[in-house]
Amino acid sequence: MAIDLLELPKAELHLHIEGTLEPELMFELARRNDVELPFPDVESIRRAYVFDDLQSFLDIYYAGCRVLVTEQDFSDLTAAYLQRAAHDGVRHAEIFFDPQTHTERGIDFATVVHGISRALVDGERELGITTRLILCFLRHLSADAAMATLELALPHREAITAVGLDSSEVGNPPERFREVFERARAEGFLAVAHAGEEGPPEYIWQALDVLGVRRIDHGVRCMEDERLVEQLVAEQIPLTVCPLSNVKLRVFPELGAHNFRTMLERGLCVSINSDDPAYFGGYIGENYTATADALGLTRDQMVQVAKNSFRASFLDEQDQARHLEAIG
Ligand code: ADE
Ligand code: ZN
């Protein structure tokens, strides 16, 4: 392909900041905070990153989060991601964080938000990457717990653009969170939700119709419901697809079997993202390159994907137009 996919300006729209915790930093923070890790070294952590499904990943991901304790830890984590993202041509990033993973361990909500936000401000100044922050509710916990988390977020509303929904999908349908999303939207937050990663197309319908989301995270199982695909295409509802994640979590047996190309050619507003790059073997650049190679995507198709990423972002129209012009 006569195009450098790392240089291609892009937006990253599906990235869990806790999923960027590389084993080296995990070790450093464990030492700094006197947290015991069940692994003797970095190599053995990497070797443990073999997953059967979403839940087997989440168990390890939440365990790793225990090393994140101070504002500085969250700031270091975020700064490291932004450096890596800049290298991969990211000009704008909309970043998920999972406050409940931390507040449940007694970490203050403010510690998490202040640490992440400090690095985002520095990153914009030093790297020119603009950002938005998205608070994700953990769907394996109760709707009441999500509502309590939303209350904690209200004093920090200027730092947080949207709410999302993540964690164990199957058995935790979006409709359980109707009230908390209604309240969040009434408070001025935008909404997104993970749906159709492992869960059925019905969960995508619920995310749209019950939660009022502006984007679907993953959404690859929409292809099983033709009426849903027609609606997603007609309304150009963005789907933030994460190809390397889908292979690692066995949603698809290999990258060559991924339905990304079919989705793109069907006219869906799909983008390519990295999800939890420290765990899934690649940041956004590798996701672009490996997907293009495995599925034989053309230069024009990859340009379309990058354009989709800006059109699907929460940037205003003027900023979107500026980025689209830069792509050409
Ligand atoms: N939390 C972090 N990564 C996730 C994913 N891929 N799906 C659901 N919840 C997550
Ligand atoms: Zn995700």
PDB file of C-alpha atoms and ligand atoms in Angstrom, residues 14 16 54 57-58 61-62 98 166-167 194 197 218 245 249 275-276 280, ligand 1:
ATOM      1  CA  HIS A  14     -12.380   3.388  21.550  1.00  0.00           C
ATOM      2  CA  HIS A  16      -9.738   2.251  27.711  1.00  0.00           C
ATOM      3  CA  LEU A  54     -14.106 -11.155  27.156  1.00  0.00           C
ATOM      4  CA  PHE A  57      -9.559 -10.825  29.813  1.00  0.00           C
ATOM      5  CA  LEU A  58     -11.547  -8.652  32.229  1.00  0.00           C
ATOM      6  CA  TYR A  61      -7.453  -6.384  33.422  1.00  0.00           C
ATOM      7  CA  TYR A  62      -9.209  -5.524  36.708  1.00  0.00           C
ATOM      8  CA  ASP A  98     -13.688   3.018  34.503  1.00  0.00           C
ATOM      9  CA  ASP A 166     -18.517  -1.491  29.333  1.00  0.00           C
ATOM     10  CA  SER A 167     -17.430  -4.734  31.079  1.00  0.00           C
ATOM     11  CA  HIS A 194     -20.387  -1.173  24.128  1.00  0.00           C
ATOM     12  CA  GLU A 197     -19.137  -7.298  20.855  1.00  0.00           C
ATOM     13  CA  HIS A 218     -17.692  -2.639  18.714  1.00  0.00           C
ATOM     14  CA  SER A 245      -9.137  -6.992  20.345  1.00  0.00           C
ATOM     15  CA  LEU A 249     -10.998 -12.225  22.710  1.00  0.00           C
ATOM     16  CA  ASP A 275      -9.517  -0.965  22.836  1.00  0.00           C
ATOM     17  CA  ASP A 276      -6.896  -2.232  25.361  1.00  0.00           C
ATOM     18  CA  PHE A 280      -4.142  -7.114  22.779  1.00  0.00           C
TER      19      PHE A 280
HETATM   20  N1  ADE B   1     -13.390  -3.011  29.268  1.00  0.00           N
HETATM   21  C1  ADE B   1     -12.164  -2.910  28.737  1.00  0.00           C
HETATM   22  N2  ADE B   1     -12.153  -3.454  27.507  1.00  0.00           N
HETATM   23  C2  ADE B   1     -13.412  -3.902  27.256  1.00  0.00           C
HETATM   24  C3  ADE B   1     -14.037  -4.538  26.154  1.00  0.00           C
HETATM   25  N3  ADE B   1     -13.377  -4.856  25.036  1.00  0.00           N
HETATM   26  N4  ADE B   1     -15.341  -4.849  26.276  1.00  0.00           N
HETATM   27  C4  ADE B   1     -16.013  -4.565  27.378  1.00  0.00           C
HETATM   28  N5  ADE B   1     -15.477  -3.958  28.435  1.00  0.00           N
HETATM   29  C5  ADE B   1     -14.181  -3.621  28.379  1.00  0.00           C
END
